[in-house]
mmCIF file of C-alpha atoms in Angstrom:
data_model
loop_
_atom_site.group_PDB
_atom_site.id
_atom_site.type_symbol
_atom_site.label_atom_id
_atom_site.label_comp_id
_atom_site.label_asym_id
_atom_site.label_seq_id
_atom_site.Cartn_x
_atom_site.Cartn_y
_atom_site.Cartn_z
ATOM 1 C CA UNK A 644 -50.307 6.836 38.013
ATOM 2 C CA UNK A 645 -48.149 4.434 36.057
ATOM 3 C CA UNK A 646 -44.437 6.079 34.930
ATOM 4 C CA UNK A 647 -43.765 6.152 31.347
ATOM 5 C CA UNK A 648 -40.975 4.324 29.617
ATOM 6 C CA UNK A 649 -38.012 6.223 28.900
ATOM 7 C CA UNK A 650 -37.732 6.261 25.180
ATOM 8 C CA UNK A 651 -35.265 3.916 23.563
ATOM 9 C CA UNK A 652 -31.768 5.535 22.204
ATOM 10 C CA UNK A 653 -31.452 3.844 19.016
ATOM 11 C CA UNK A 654 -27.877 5.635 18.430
ATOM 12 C CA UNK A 655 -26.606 3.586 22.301
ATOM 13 C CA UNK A 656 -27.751 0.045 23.956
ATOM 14 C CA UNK A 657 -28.360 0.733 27.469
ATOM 15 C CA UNK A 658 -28.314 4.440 27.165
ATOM 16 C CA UNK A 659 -29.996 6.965 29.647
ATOM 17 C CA UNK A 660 -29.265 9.666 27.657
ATOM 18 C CA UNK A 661 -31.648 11.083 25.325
ATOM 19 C CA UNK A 662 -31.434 10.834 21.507
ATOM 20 C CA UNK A 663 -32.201 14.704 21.567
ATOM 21 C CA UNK A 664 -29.034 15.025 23.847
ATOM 22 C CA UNK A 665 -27.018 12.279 22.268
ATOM 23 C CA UNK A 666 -27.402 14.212 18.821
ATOM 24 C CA UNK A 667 -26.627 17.478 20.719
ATOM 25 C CA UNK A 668 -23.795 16.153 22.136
ATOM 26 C CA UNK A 669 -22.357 14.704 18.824
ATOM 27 C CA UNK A 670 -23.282 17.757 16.460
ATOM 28 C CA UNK A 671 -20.452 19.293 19.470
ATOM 29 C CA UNK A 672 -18.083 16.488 18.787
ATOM 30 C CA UNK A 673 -17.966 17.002 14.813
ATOM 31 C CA UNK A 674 -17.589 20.705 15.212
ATOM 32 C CA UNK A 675 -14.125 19.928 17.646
ATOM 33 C CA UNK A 676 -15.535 20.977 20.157
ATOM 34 C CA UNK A 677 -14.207 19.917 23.573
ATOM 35 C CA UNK A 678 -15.494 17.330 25.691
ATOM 36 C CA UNK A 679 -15.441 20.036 28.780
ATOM 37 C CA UNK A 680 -17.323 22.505 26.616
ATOM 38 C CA UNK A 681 -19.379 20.140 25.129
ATOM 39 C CA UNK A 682 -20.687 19.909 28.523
ATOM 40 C CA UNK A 683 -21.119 23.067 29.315
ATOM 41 C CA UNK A 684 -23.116 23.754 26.192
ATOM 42 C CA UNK A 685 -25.487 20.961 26.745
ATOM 43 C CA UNK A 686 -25.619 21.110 30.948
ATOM 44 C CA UNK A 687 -24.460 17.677 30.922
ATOM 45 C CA UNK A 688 -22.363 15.713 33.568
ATOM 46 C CA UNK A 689 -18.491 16.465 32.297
ATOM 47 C CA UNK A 690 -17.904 12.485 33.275
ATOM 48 C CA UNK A 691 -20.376 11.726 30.974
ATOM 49 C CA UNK A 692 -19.697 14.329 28.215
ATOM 50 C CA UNK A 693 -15.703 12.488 28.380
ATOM 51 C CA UNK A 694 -17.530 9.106 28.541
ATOM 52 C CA UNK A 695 -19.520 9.763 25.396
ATOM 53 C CA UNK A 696 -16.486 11.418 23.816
ATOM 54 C CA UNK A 697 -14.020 8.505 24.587
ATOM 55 C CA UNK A 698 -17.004 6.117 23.021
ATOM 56 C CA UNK A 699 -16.966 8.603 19.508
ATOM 57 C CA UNK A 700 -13.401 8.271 19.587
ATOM 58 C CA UNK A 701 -13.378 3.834 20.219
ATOM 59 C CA UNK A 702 -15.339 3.648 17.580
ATOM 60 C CA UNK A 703 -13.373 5.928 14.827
ATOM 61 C CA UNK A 704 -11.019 4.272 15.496
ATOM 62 C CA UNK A 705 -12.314 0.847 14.600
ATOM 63 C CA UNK A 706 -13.618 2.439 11.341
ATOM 64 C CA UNK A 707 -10.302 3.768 10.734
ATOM 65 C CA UNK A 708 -8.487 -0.027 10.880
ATOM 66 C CA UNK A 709 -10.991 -1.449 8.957
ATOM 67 C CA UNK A 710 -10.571 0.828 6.120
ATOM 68 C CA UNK A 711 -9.430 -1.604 2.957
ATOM 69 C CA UNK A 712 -5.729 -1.958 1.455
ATOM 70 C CA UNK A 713 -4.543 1.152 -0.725
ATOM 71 C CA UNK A 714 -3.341 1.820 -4.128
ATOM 72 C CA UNK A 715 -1.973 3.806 -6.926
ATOM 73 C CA UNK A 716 0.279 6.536 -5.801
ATOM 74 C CA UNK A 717 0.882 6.081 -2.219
ATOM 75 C CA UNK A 718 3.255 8.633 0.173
ATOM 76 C CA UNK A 719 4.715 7.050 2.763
ATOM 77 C CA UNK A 720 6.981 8.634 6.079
ATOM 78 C CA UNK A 721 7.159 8.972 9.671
ATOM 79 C CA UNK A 722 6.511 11.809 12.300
ATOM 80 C CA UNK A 723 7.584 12.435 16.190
ATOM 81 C CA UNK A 724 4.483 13.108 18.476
ATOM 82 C CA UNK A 725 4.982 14.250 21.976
ATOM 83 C CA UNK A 726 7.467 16.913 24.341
ATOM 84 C CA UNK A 727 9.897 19.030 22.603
ATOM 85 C CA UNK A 728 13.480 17.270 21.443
ATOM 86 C CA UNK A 729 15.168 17.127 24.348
ATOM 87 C CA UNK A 730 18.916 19.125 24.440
ATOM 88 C CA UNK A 731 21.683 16.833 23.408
ATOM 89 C CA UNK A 732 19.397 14.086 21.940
ATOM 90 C CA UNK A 733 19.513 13.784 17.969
ATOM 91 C CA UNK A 734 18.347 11.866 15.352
ATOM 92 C CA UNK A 735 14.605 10.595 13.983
ATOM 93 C CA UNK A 736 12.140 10.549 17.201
ATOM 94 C CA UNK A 737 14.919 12.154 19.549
ATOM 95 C CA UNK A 738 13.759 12.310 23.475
ATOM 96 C CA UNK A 739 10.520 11.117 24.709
ATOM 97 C CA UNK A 740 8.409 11.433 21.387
ATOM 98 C CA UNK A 741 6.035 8.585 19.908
ATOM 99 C CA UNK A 742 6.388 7.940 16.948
ATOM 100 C CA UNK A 743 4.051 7.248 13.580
ATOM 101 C CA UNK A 744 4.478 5.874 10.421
ATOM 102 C CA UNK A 745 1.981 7.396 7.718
ATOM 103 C CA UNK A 746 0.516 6.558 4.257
ATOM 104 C CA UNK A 747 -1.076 8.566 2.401
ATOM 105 C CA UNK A 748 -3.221 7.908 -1.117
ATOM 106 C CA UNK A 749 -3.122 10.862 -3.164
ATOM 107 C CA UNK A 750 -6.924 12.037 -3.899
ATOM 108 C CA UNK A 751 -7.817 9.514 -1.102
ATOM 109 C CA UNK A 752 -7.385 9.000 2.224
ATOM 110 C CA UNK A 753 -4.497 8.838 5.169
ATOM 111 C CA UNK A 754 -3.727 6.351 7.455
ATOM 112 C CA UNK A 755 -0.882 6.826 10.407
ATOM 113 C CA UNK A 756 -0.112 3.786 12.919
ATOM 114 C CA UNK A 757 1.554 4.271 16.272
ATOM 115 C CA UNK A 758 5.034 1.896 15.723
ATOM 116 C CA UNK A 759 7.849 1.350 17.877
ATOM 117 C CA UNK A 760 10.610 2.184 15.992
ATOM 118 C CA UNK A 761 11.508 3.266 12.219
ATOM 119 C CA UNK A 762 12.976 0.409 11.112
ATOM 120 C CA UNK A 763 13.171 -0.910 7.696
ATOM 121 C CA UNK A 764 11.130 -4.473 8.883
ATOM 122 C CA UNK A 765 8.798 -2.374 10.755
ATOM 123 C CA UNK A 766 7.903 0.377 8.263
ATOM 124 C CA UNK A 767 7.768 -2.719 5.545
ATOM 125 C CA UNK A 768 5.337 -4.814 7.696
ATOM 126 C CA UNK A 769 2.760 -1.733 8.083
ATOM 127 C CA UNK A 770 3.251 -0.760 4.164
ATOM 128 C CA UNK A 771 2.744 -5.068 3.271
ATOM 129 C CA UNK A 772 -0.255 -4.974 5.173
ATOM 130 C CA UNK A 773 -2.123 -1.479 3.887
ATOM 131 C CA UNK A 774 -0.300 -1.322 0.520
ATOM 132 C CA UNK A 775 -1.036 -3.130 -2.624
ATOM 133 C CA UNK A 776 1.979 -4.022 -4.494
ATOM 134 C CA UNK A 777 1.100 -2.731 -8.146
ATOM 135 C CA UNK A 778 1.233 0.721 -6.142
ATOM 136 C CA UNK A 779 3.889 3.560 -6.719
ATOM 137 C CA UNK A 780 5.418 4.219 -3.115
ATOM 138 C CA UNK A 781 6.449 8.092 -3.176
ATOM 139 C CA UNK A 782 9.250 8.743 0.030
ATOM 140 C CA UNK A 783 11.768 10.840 1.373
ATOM 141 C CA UNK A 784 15.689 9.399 1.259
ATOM 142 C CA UNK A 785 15.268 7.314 4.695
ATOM 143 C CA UNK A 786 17.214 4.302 4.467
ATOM 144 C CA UNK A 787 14.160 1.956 5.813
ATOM 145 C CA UNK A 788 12.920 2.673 2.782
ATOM 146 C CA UNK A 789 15.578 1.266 0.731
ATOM 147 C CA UNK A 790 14.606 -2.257 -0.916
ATOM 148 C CA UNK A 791 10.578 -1.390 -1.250
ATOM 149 C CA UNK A 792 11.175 -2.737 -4.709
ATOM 150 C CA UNK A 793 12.660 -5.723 -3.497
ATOM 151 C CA UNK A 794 10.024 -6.268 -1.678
ATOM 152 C CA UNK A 795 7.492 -6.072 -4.493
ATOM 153 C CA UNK A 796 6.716 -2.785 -4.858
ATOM 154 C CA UNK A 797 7.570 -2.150 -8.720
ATOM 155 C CA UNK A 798 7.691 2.035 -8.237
ATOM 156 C CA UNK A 799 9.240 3.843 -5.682
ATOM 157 C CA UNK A 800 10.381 7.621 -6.262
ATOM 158 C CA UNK A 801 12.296 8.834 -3.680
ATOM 159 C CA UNK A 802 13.123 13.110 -2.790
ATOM 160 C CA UNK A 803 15.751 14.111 -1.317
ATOM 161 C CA UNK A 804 14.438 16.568 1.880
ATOM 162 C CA UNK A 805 18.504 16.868 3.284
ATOM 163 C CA UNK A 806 19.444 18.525 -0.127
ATOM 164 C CA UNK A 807 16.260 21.125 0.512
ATOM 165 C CA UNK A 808 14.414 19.360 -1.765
ATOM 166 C CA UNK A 809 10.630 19.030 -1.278
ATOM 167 C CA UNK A 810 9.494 18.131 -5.105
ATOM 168 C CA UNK A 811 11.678 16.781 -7.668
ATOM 169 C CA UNK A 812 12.208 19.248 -10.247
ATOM 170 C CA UNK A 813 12.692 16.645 -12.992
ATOM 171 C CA UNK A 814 9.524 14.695 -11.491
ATOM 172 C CA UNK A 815 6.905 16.737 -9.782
ATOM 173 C CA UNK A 816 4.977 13.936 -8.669
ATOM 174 C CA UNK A 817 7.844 12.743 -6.519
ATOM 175 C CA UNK A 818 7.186 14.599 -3.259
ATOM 176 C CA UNK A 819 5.661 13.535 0.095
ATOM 177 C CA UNK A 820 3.557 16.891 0.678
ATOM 178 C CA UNK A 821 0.300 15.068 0.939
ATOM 179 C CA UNK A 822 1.425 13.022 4.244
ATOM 180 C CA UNK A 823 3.527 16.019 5.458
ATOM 181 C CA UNK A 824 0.030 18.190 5.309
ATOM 182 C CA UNK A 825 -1.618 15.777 7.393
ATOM 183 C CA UNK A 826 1.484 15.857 9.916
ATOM 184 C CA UNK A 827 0.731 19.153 10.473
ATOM 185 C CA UNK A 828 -2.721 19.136 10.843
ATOM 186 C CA UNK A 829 -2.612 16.255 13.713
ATOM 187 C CA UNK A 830 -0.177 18.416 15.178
ATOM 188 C CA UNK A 831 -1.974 21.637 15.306
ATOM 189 C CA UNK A 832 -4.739 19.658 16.251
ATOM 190 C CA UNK A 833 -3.263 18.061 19.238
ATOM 191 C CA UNK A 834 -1.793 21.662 20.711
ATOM 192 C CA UNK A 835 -5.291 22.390 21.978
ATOM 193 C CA UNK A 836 -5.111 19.658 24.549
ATOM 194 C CA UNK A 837 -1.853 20.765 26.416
ATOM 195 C CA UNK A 838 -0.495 17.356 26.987
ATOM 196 C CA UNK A 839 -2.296 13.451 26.050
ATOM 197 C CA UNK A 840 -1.578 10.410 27.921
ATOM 198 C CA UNK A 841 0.134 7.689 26.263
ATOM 199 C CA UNK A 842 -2.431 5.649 26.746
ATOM 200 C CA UNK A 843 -5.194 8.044 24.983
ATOM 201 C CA UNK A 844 -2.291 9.270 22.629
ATOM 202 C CA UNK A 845 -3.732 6.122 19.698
ATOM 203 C CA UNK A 846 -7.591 7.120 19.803
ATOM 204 C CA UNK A 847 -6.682 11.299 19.344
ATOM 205 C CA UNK A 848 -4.608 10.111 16.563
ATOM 206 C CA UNK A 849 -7.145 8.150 14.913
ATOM 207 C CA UNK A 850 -9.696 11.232 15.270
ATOM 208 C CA UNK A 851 -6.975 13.274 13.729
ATOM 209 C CA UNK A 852 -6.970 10.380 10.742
ATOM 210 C CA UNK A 853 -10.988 10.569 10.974
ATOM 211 C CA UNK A 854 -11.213 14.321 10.675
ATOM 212 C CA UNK A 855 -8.948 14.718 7.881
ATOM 213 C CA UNK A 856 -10.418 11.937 5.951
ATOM 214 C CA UNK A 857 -13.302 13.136 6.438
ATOM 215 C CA UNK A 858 -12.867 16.915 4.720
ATOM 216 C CA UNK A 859 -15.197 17.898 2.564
ATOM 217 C CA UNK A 860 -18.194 15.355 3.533
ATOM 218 C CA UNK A 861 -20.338 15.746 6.517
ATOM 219 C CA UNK A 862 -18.813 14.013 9.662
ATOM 220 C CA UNK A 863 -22.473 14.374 11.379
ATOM 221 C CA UNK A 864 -24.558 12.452 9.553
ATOM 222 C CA UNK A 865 -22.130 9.797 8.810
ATOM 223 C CA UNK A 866 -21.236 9.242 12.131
ATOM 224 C CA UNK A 867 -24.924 9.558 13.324
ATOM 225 C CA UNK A 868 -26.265 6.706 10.362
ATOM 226 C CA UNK A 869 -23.278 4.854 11.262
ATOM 227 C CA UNK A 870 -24.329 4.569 15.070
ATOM 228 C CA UNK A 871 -27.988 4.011 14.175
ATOM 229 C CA UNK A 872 -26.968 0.928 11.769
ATOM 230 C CA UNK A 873 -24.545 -0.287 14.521
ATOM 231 C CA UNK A 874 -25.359 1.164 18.026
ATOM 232 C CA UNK A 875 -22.605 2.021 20.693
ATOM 233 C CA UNK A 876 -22.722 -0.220 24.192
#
């Protein structure tokens, strides 16, 4: 008796796993569910449940990046990812945080980039290369922020968080609440996991990005046509 062909995954090149399973195991990954439950739920190897998982996540990410330049009103600022402030350390990204810088298009989407350091050429380099210049750049009263419009940025609006100020009373459309939403989100997010490595630390972010980006459309079928038109190796 001759064997039968396994079936060709169309989602994965070089795949043993089924598309039945494959779709199981991503209808798990949109809902947020973990990779170790994920594999629980669908009796699969947990190796290859993180494998899969890790693959979902490579490939966000890349989707993510590619996303084009943004405009109109844009909030920019930066958050502190990682172990709680350690005592006698102060100041922006105090202890053994990472740190992200964040933009944010209002009615659109977010974007947040792991950096080294706040600095004003830093922050400028990641809002030159995401950021069209006829935009209006909404921040907080950061001094790396200072000179945006000398830099070619022809708005900026800035509010003043150390006064207790969170929207401009004069302006209400000067406020940062957009970006500082999505900071907490990611961070709520990220509790579940008790602890990332470093080195995993940019692709969770990027899912965070995904996810939020994603609200209000289906994450299954646009991640499922989007591995059918390009396949995952």
């Amino acid at each position: 008796m001759s064997s039968r062909k396994r079936p060709k995954n169309k989602y994965v090149t070089k795949s043993h796993l089924s598309e039945r399973k494959f779709r199981e195991l991503l209808r798990l990954f949109c809902a947020d569910v973990t990779a170790l439950a994920a594999a629980d739920l669908t009796g699969l190897n947990r190796n290859t449940a993180n494998r899969y998982y890790g693959m979902f996540r490579v490939r966000i990410a890349e989707i993510c990046e590619r996303d084009s330049p943004f405009d109109g009103e844009v909030e920019a600022d930066e958050s502190y990812f990682g172990p709680r402030r350690v005592r006698g350390r102060r100041g922006r990204g105090a202890g053994r945080k990472t740190v992200v810088f964040g933009l944010l298009k209002r009615g659109g989407k977010v974007y947040a980039q792991v950096v080294p350091d706040v600095s004003r050429r830093t922050l400028m380099q990641v809002i030159e290369g995401k950021v069209d210049k006829s935009s209006t750049m909404c921040t907080d009263g950061f001094s790396s922020y200072d000179g945006l419009v000398d830099w070619g940025y022809r708005h900026h609006y800035r509010v003043s968080h150390g006064e207790n100020e969170f929207v401009e009373l004069s302006n209400r459309r000067n406020h940062i609440n957009g970006i500082e939403s999505f900071w907490g989100f990611a961070k709520n997010r990220l509790v579940k996991y008790q602890g990332i490595a470093k080195e995993d630390f940019y692709l969770h972010l990027k899912e965070c990005e995904f996810r939020f980006n994603m609200r209000g459309r289906d994450m299954y079928k646009f991640l499922l046509k989007e591995f059918r038109e390009r396949p995952l190796n």
